[in-house]
Coordinates of C-alpha atoms and ligand atoms in Angstrom, one line a residue:
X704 CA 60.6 147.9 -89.5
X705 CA 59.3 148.5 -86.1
X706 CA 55.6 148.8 -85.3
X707 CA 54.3 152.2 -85.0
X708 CA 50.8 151.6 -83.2
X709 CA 48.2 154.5 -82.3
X710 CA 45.1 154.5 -80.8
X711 CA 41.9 153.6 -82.9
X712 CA 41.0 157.1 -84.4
X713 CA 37.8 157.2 -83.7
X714 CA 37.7 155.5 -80.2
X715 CA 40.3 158.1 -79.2
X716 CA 38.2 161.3 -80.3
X717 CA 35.1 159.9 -79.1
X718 CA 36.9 159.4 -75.6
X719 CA 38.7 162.9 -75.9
X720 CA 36.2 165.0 -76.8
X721 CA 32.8 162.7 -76.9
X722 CA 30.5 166.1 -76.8
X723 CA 32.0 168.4 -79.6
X724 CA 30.2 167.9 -83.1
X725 CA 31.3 165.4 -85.7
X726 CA 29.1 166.2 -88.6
X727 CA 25.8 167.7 -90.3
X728 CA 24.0 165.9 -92.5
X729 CA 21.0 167.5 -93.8
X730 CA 19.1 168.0 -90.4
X731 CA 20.6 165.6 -88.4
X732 CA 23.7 166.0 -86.0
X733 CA 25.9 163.9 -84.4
X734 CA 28.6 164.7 -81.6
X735 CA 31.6 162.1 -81.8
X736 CA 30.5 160.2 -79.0
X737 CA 27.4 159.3 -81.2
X738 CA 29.3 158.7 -84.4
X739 CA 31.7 156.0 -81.8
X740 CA 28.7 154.5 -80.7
X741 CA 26.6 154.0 -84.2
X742 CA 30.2 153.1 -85.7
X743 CA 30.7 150.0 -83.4
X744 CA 26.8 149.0 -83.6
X745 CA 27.6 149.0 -87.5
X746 CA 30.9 146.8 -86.8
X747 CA 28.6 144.4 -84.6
X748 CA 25.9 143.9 -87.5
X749 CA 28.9 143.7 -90.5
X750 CA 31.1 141.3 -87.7
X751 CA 27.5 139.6 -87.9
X752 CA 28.0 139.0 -91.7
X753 CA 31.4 137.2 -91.3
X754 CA 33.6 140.4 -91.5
X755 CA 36.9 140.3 -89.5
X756 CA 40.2 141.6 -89.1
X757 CA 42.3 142.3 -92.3
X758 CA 39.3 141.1 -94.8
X759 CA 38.6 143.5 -97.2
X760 CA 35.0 145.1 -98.1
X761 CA 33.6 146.9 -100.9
X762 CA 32.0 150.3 -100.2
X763 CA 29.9 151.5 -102.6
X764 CA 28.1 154.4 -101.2
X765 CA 27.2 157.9 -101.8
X766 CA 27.8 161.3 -99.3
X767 CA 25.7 160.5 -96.3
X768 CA 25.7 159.5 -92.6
X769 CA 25.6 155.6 -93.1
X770 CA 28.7 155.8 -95.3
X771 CA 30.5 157.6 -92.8
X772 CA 29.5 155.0 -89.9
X773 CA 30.4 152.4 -92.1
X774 CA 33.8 153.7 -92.9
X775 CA 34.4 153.9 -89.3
X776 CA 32.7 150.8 -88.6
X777 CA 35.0 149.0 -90.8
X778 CA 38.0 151.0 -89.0
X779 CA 37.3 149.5 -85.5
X780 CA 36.9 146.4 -86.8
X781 CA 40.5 146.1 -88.6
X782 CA 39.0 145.6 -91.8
X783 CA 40.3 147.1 -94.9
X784 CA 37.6 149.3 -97.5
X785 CA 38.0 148.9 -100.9
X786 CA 36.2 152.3 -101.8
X787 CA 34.4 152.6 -104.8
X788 CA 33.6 155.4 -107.1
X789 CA 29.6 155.3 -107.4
X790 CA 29.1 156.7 -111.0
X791 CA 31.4 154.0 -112.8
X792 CA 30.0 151.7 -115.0
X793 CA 29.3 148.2 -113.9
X794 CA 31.6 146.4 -115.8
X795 CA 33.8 149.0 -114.5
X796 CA 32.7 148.5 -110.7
X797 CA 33.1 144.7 -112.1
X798 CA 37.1 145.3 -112.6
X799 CA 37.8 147.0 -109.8
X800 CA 36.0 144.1 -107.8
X801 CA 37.9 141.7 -109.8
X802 CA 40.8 143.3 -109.5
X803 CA 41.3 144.0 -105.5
X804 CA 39.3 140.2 -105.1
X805 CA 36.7 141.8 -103.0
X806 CA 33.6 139.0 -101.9
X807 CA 31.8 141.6 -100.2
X808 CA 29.8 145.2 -101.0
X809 CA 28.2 147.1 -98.9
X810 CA 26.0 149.1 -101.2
X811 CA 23.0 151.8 -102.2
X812 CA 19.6 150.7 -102.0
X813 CA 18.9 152.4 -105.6
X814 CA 22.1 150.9 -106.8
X815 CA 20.7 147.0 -106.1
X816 CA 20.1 146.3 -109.5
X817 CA 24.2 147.1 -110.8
X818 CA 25.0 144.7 -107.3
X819 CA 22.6 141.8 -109.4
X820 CA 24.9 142.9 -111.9
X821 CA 27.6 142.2 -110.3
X822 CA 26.8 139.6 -108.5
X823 CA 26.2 137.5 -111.5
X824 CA 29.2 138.3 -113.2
X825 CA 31.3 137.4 -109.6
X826 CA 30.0 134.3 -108.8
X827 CA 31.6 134.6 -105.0
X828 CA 30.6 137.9 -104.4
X829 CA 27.7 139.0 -101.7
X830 CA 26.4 142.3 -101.7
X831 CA 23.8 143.7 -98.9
X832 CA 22.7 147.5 -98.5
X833 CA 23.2 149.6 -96.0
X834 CA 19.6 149.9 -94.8
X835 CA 19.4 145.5 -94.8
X836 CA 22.7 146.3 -93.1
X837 CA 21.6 148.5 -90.1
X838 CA 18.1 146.1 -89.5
X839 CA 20.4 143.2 -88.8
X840 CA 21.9 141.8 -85.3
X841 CA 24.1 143.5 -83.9
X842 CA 27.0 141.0 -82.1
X843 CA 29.4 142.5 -79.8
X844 CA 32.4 143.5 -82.1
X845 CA 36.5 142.7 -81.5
X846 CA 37.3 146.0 -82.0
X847 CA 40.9 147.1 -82.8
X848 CA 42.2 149.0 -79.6
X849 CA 45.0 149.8 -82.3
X850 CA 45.9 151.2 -85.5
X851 CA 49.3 149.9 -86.9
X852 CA 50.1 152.5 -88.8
X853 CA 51.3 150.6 -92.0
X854 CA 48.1 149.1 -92.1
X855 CA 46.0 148.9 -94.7
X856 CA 43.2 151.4 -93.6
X857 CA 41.2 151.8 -97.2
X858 CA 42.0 151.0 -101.1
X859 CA 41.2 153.7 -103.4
X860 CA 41.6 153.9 -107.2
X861 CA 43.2 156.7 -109.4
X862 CA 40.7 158.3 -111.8
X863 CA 41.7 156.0 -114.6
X864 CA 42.6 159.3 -116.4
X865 CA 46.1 157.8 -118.6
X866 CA 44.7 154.4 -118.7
X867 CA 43.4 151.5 -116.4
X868 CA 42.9 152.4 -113.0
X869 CA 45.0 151.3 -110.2
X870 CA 44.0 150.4 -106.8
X871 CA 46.1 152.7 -104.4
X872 CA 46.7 151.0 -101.2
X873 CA 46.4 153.7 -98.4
X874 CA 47.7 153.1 -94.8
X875 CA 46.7 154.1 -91.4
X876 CA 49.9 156.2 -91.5
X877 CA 49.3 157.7 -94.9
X878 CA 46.2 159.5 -93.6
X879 CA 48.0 160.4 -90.3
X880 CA 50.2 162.2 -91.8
X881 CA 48.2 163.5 -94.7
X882 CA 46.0 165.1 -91.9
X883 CA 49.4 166.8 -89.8
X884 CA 51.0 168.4 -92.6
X885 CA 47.6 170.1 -93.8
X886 CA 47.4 170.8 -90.5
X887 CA 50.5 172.5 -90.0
X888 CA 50.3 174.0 -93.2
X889 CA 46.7 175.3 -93.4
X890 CA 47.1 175.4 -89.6
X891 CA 44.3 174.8 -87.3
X892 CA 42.0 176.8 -85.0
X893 CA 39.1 175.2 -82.8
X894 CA 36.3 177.0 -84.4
X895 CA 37.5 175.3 -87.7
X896 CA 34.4 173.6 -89.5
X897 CA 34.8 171.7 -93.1
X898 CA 32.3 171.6 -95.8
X899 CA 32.5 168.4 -97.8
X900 CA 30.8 168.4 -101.2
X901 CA 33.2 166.3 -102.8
X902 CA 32.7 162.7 -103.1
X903 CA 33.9 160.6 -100.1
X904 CA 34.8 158.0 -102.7
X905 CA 37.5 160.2 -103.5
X906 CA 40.2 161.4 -101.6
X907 CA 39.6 164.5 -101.7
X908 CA 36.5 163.8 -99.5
X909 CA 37.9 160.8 -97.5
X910 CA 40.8 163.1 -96.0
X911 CA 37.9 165.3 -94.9
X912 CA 36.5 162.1 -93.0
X913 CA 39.4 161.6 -91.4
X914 CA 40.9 165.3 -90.6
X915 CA 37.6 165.9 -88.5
X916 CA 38.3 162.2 -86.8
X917 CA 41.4 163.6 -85.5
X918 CA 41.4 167.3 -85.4
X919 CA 38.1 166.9 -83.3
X920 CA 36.4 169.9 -85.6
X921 CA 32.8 168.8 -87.2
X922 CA 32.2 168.3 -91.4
X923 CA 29.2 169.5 -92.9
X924 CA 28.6 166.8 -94.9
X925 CA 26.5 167.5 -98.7
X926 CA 25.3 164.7 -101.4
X927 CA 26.5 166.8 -104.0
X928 CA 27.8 170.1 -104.6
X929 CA 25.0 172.4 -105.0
X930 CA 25.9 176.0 -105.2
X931 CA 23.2 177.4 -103.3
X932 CA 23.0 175.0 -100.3
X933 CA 27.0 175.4 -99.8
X934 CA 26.9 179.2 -99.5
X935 CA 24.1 178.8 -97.4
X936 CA 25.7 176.6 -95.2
X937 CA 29.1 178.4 -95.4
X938 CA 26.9 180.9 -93.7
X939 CA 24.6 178.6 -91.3
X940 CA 26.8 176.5 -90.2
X941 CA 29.9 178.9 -90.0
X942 CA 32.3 176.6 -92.6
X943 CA 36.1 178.1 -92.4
X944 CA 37.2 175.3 -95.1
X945 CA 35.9 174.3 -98.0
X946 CA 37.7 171.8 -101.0
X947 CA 37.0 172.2 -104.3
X948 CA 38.1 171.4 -107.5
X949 CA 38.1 174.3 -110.2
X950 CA 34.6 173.5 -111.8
X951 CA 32.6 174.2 -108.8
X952 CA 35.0 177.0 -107.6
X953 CA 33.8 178.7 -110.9
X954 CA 30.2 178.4 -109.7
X955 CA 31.1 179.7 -106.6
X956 CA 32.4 182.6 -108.3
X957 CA 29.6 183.2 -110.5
X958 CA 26.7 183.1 -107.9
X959 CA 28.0 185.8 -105.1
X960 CA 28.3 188.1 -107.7
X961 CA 30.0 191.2 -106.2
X962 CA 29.5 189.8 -102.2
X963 CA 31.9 188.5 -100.2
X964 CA 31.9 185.4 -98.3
X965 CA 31.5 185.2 -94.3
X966 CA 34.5 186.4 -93.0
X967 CA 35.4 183.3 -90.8
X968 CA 35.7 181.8 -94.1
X969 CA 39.1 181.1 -93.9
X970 CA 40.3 178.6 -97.3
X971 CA 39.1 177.3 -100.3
X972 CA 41.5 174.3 -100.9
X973 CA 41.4 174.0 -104.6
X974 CA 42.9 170.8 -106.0
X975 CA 42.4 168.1 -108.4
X976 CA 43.6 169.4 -111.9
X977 CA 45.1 172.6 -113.4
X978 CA 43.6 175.6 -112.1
X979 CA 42.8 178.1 -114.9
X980 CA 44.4 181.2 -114.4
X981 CA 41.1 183.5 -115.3
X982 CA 39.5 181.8 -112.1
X983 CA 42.3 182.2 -109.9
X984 CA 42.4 186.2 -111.1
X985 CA 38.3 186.5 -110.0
X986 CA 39.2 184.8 -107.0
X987 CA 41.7 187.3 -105.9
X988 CA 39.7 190.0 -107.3
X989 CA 36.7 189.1 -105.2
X990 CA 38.6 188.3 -101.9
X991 CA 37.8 184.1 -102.4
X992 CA 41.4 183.0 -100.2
X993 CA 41.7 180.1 -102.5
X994 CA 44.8 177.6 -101.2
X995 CA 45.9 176.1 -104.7
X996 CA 47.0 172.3 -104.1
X997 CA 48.5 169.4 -106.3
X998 CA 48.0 166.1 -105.0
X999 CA 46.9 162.7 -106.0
X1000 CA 45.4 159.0 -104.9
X1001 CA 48.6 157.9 -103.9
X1002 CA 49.8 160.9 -101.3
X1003 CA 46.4 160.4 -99.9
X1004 CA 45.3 164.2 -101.0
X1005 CA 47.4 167.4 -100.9
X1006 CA 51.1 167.5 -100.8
X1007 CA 52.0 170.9 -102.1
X1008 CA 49.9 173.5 -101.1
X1009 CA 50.6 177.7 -102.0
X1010 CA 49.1 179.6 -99.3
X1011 CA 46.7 183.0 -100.1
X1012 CA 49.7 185.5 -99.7
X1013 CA 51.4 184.5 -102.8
X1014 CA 48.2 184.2 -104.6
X1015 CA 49.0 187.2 -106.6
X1016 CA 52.9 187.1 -106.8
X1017 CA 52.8 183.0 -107.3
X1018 CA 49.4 182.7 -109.3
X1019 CA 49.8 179.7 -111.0
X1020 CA 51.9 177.9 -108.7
X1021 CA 50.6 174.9 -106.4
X1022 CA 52.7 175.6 -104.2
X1023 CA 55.8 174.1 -101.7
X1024 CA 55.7 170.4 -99.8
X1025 CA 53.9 170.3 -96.9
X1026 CA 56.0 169.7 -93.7
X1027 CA 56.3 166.2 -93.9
X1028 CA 57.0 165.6 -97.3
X1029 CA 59.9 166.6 -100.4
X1030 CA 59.7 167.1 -103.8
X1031 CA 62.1 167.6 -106.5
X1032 CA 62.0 167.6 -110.4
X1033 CA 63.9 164.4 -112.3
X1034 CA 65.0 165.3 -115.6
X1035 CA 65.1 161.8 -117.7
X1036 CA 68.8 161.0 -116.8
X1037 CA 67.8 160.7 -113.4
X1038 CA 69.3 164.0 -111.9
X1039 CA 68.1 167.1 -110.2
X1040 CA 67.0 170.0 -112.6
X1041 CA 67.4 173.5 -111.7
X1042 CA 65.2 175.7 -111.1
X1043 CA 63.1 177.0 -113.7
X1044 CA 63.7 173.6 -116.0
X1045 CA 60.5 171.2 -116.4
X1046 CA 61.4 167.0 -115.6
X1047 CA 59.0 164.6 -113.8
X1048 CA 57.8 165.8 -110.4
X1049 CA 58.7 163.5 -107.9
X1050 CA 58.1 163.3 -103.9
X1051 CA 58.5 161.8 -100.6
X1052 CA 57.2 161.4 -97.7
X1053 CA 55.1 159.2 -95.0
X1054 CA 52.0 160.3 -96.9
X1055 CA 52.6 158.3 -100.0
X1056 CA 51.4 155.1 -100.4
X1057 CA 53.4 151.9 -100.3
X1058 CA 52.3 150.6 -103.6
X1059 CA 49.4 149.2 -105.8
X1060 CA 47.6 146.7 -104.6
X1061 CA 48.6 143.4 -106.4
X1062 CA 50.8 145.3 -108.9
X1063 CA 54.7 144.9 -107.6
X1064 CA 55.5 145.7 -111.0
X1065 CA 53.5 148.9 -111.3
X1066 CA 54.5 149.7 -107.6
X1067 CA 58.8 149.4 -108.3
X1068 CA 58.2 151.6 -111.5
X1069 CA 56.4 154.1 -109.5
X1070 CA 58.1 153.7 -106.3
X1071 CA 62.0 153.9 -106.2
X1072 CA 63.9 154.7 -103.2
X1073 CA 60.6 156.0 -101.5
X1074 CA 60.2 158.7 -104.0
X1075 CA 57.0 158.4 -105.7
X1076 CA 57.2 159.3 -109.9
X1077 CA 54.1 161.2 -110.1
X1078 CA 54.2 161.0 -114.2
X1079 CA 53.3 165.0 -114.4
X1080 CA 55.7 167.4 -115.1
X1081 CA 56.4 170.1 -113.4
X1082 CA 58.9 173.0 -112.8
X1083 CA 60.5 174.6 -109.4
X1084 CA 61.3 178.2 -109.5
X1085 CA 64.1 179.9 -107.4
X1086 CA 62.4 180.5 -104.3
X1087 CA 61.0 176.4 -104.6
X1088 CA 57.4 176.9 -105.5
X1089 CA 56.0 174.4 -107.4
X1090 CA 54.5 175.1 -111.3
X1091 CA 52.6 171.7 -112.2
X1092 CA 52.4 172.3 -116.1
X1093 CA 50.7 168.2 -117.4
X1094 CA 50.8 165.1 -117.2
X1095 CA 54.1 163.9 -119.1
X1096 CA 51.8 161.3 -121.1
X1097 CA 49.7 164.3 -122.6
X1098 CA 52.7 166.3 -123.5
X1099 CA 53.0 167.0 -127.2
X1100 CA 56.2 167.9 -128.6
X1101 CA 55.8 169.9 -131.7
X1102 CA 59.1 171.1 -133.8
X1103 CA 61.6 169.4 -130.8
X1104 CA 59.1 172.2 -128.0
X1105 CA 57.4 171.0 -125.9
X1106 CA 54.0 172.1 -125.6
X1107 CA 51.7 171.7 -122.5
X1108 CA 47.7 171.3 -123.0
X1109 CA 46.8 172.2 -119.7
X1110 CA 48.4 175.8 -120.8
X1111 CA 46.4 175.9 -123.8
X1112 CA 43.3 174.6 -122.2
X1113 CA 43.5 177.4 -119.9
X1114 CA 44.3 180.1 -122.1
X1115 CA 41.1 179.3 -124.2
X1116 CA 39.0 178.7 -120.9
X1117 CA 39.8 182.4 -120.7
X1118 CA 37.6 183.7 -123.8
X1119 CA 34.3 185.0 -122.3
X1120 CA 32.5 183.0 -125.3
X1121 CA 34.5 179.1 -123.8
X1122 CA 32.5 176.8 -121.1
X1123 CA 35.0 173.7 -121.9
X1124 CA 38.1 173.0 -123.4
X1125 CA 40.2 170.2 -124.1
X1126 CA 43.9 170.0 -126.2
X1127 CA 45.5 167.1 -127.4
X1128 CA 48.3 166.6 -130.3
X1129 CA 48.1 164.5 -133.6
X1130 CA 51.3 163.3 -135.5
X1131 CA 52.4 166.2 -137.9
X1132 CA 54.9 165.2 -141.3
X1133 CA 56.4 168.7 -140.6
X1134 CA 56.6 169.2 -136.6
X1135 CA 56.0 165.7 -135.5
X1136 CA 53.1 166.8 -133.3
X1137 CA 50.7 169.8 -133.1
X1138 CA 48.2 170.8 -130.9
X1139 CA 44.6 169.9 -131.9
X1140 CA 41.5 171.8 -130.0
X1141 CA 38.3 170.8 -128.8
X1142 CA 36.0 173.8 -127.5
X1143 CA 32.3 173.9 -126.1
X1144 CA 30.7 177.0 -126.5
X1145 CA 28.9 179.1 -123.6
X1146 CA 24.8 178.9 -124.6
X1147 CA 24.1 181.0 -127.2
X1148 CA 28.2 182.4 -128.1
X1149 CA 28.6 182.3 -131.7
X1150 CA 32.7 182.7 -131.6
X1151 CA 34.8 181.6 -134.6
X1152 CA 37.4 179.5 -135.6
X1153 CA 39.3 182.2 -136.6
X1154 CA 38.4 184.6 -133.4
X1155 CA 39.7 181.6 -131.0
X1156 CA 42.7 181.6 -133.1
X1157 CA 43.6 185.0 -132.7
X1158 CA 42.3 185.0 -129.3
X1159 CA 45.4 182.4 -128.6
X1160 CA 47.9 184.3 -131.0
X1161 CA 47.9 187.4 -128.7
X1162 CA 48.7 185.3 -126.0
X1163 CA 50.5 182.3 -126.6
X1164 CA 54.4 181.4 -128.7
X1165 CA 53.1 181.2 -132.1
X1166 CA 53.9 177.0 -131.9
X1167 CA 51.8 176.5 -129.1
X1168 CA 48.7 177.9 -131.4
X1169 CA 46.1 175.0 -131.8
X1170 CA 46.2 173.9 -135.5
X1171 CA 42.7 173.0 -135.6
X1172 CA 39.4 173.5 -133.5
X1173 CA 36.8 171.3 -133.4
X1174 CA 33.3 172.5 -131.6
X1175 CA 31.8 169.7 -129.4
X1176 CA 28.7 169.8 -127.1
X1177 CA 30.6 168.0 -124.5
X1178 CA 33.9 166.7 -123.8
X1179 CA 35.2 163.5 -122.4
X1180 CA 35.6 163.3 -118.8
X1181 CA 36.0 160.4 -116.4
X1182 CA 33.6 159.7 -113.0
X1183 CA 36.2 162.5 -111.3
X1184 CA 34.8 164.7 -114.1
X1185 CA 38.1 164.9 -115.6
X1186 CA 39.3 165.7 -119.2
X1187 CA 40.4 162.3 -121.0
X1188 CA 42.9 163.7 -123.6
X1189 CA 43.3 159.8 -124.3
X1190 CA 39.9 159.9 -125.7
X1191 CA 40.0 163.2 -128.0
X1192 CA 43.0 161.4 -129.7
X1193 CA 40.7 158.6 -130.2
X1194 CA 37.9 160.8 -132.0
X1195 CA 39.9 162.2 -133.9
X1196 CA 41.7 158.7 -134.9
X1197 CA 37.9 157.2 -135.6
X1198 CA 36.8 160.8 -137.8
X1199 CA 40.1 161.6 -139.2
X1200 CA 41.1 165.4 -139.9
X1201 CA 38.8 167.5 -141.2
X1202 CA 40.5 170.0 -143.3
X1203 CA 37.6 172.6 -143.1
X1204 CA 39.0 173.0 -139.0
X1205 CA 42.6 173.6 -139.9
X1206 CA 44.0 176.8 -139.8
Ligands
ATP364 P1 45.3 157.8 -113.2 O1 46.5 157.8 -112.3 O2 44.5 156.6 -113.2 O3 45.6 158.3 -114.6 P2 44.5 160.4 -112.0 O4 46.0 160.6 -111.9 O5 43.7 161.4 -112.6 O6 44.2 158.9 -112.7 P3 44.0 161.1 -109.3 O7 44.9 160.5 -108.2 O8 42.6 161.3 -108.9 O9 44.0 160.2 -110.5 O10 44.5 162.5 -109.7 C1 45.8 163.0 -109.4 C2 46.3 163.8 -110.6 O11 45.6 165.0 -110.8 C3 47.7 164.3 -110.5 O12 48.7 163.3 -110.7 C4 47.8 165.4 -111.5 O13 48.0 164.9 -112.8 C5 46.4 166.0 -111.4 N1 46.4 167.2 -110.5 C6 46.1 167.2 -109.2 N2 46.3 168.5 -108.7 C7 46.8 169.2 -109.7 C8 47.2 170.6 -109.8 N3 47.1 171.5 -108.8 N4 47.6 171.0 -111.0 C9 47.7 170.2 -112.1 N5 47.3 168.9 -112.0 C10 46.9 168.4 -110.8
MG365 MG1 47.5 159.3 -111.4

């Protein structure tokens, strides 16, 4: 395949439009032309440290203006970032390490003691902080005048949600084109400013980093999502776009109350797992223009988005492909369904990643003919919107129906009395599997068994009622704060069915 080369990102918006603002963090500012020049004064002091061209280094950093600098830094240099997720475990941050064969981290201060960690269970491995970092020499960097777009730009991991982790490798290319088709979709005015509260770690964040690099348009950048600060800042710092995933869109939701937000508020991208109908209802109800999205590591964010007019006539639905990229449901024989029929969602397009890093094997049985098998199920209806229902590894069928927890989950996320739920299936000598319940009660609800149940009956087929609820103070969910259904079959493997719970 030919070479498709473009200019370094950064370089190119810092020589475009060196004045306009990149990003806000806390008090501080910087216009691109100063993120280009504390970028390259980063890739002189990490060039210092024996970085070059295609090496790849560990980041493992939380939402502030170093990260970002590095992140670039490492861009102008050629060098690949193997971006790690901050609130994993050590011998987890070990794996991934292991796993990808990074020798070098660039990492918190306050997270020094997990790189001794680290260091001592990776003999070759060298870890230095950012602030050590930014107090070294600076040398004059060889920076990459181009990007080739199929290379390597940063390695991200999935959540780990159905099992190990796997390092997605994401190309130059892959955000490119990630950033055109939300731009064409979501489409693009000058004034547009995006609030990042999500981790940069993540995707979901990183694509942030990269749509301001080269729409030109500044990020207000946050640690953390805090309610208060981001509807301040929506207002002080006149944010049109906002991504969220449904957990902190509910906050959102419950703090203005009966207001409305700023007008040039423009979309709430709201991605990451099932949205649950009840939210999506306030959100219409209180004028929120959430853009629902489905996308995942490897199509480096969104590739299905459903735009604010069909909010009401599609609710539910994530959406249709962006531009760039297609989409179509397998059913297991390998052929098209029809609309309306569930099968694997699969899709296409210059977005998607070329494969795992170091797994062939993983990659070809993900990966056939270009067409990424995204392992959740799905449905298209006439018109071609999309309707994610699970992942196909969660689905539990129960008298030869299938029965989706994400549909459960959300129908009990509906009682006024539910803060958290989480369905899973258990063999059944009768129906082979039924659905099992976990529920965390709001502070201070007292709701029943029984009351749950009934609560489901009047809205759900009778076989898709849970056969037993279990109250928990807390459910299991991964550093993306998402719901391990893996793990709820474990619990109740390791207690065993309590009777008393059964219906
Ligand atoms: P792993 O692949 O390691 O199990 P993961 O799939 O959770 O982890 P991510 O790439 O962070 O890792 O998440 C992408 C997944 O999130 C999608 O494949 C899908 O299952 C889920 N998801 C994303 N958007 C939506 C949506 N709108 N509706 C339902 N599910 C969604
Ligand atoms: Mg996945």
């Amino acid at each position: 395949m030919q070479n498709e080369n473009m200019p370094n990102f950064l370089k190119k918006r810092a020589f475009l439009t060196p004045d306009r603002t990149a990003i806000y963090f806390h008090d501080e500012t910087l216009t691109f032309n100063e993120l280009y020049h504390r970028s390259v004064k980063a890739a002189g002091q990490l060039q210092g440290l024996g970085v070059k061209k295609d090496d790849y280094v560990g980041v493992l950093l939380k939402n502030h203006l170093d990260t970002v600098i590095i992140l670039f830094a490492l861009q102008l240099l050629g060098v690949t970032a193997v971006i790690l997720n901050n609130r994993l475990t050590t011998a987890e941050l070990a794996w991934q390490l292991n796993d990808s064969k990074t020798k070098i981290v660039v990492l918190e201060p306050s997270l020094s003691e997990v790189g001794n960690a680290l260091k001592s269970s990776i003999a070759s491995l060298s870890c230095v902080t950012n602030n050590q970092l930014f107090l070294m020499k600076s040398e004059v960097p060889i920076i990459q005048e181009e990007v080739d777009l199929a290379d390597i730009c940063t390695v991200m991991y999935t959540s780990g949600t159905t099992g190990n982790p796997k390092g997605v490798m994401q190309s130059y290319g892959n955000h490119w084109w990630n950033s055109v088709g939300s731009a064409l979709n979501l489409g693009f005015i000058e004034r547009d400013c995006w609030l990042c509260t999500v981790p940069i770690f993540h995707i979901s964040g990183f694509s942030i980093l990269m749509r301001g690099v080269i729409y030109g348009v500044p990020i207000v950048l946050h640690e953390s999502f805090d309610v208060e600060k981001v509807l301040a800042d929506i207002k002080n710092k006149q944010v049109t776009i906002m991504s969220v995933v449904g957990t902190m869109l509910s906050r959102i939701v419950t703090a203005i109350k009966d207001e409305h937000l700023p007008e040039q508020f423009r979309c709430m991208l709201l991605g990451g797992g099932p949205a649950p109908l009840p939210l999506l209802q306030s959100c219409v109800e209180k004028g929120i223009p959430v853009f629902q999205t489905y996308g995942m590591t490897e199509t480096a964010s969104q590739i299905v988005t459903l735009s604010p007019e069909y909010s009401l006539t599609k609710l539910g639905s994530a959406g249709k492909p962006l531009f760039p990229a297609q989409l179509k449901i397998e059913l297991d024989d390998g052929s098209d369904a029809p609309a309306g029929t569930a099968g694997e969602i699969v899709v296409k397009g210059p977005n998607i990643t070329a494969g795992y890093l170091y797994r062939p094997e993983a990659t070809m049985e993900k990966l056939r003919d270009g067409w990424l098998h995204t392992g959740d199920v799905g449905y298209l209806d006439e018109e071609g919107f999309l309707y994610v229902l699970d992942r196909r590894s969660d689905l539990i069928i129960s008298g030869g129906e299938n029965i989706y927890p994400a549909e459960l989950e959300s129908v009990l996320l509906g009682h006024p009395d539910v803060a958290d739920a989480g369905v899973t299936g258990v063999e059944d000598d009768s129906w082979g599997q039924v659905p099992i319940a976990f529920v965390v009660k709001k502070d201070g609800a007292d709701v029943s068994v029984e009351e749950l149940v009934d609560y489901c009956m009047s809205r759900l087929a009778k076989y898709k009622i849970p056969k037993a609820v279990y109250f928990t103070d807390l459910l299991p969910r991964n550093a993306a704060k998402k719901l391990l259904r893996r793990k709820l079959r474990e619990w109740l493997k390791e207690a065993g069915l309590d009777d008393e719970n059964f219906i």
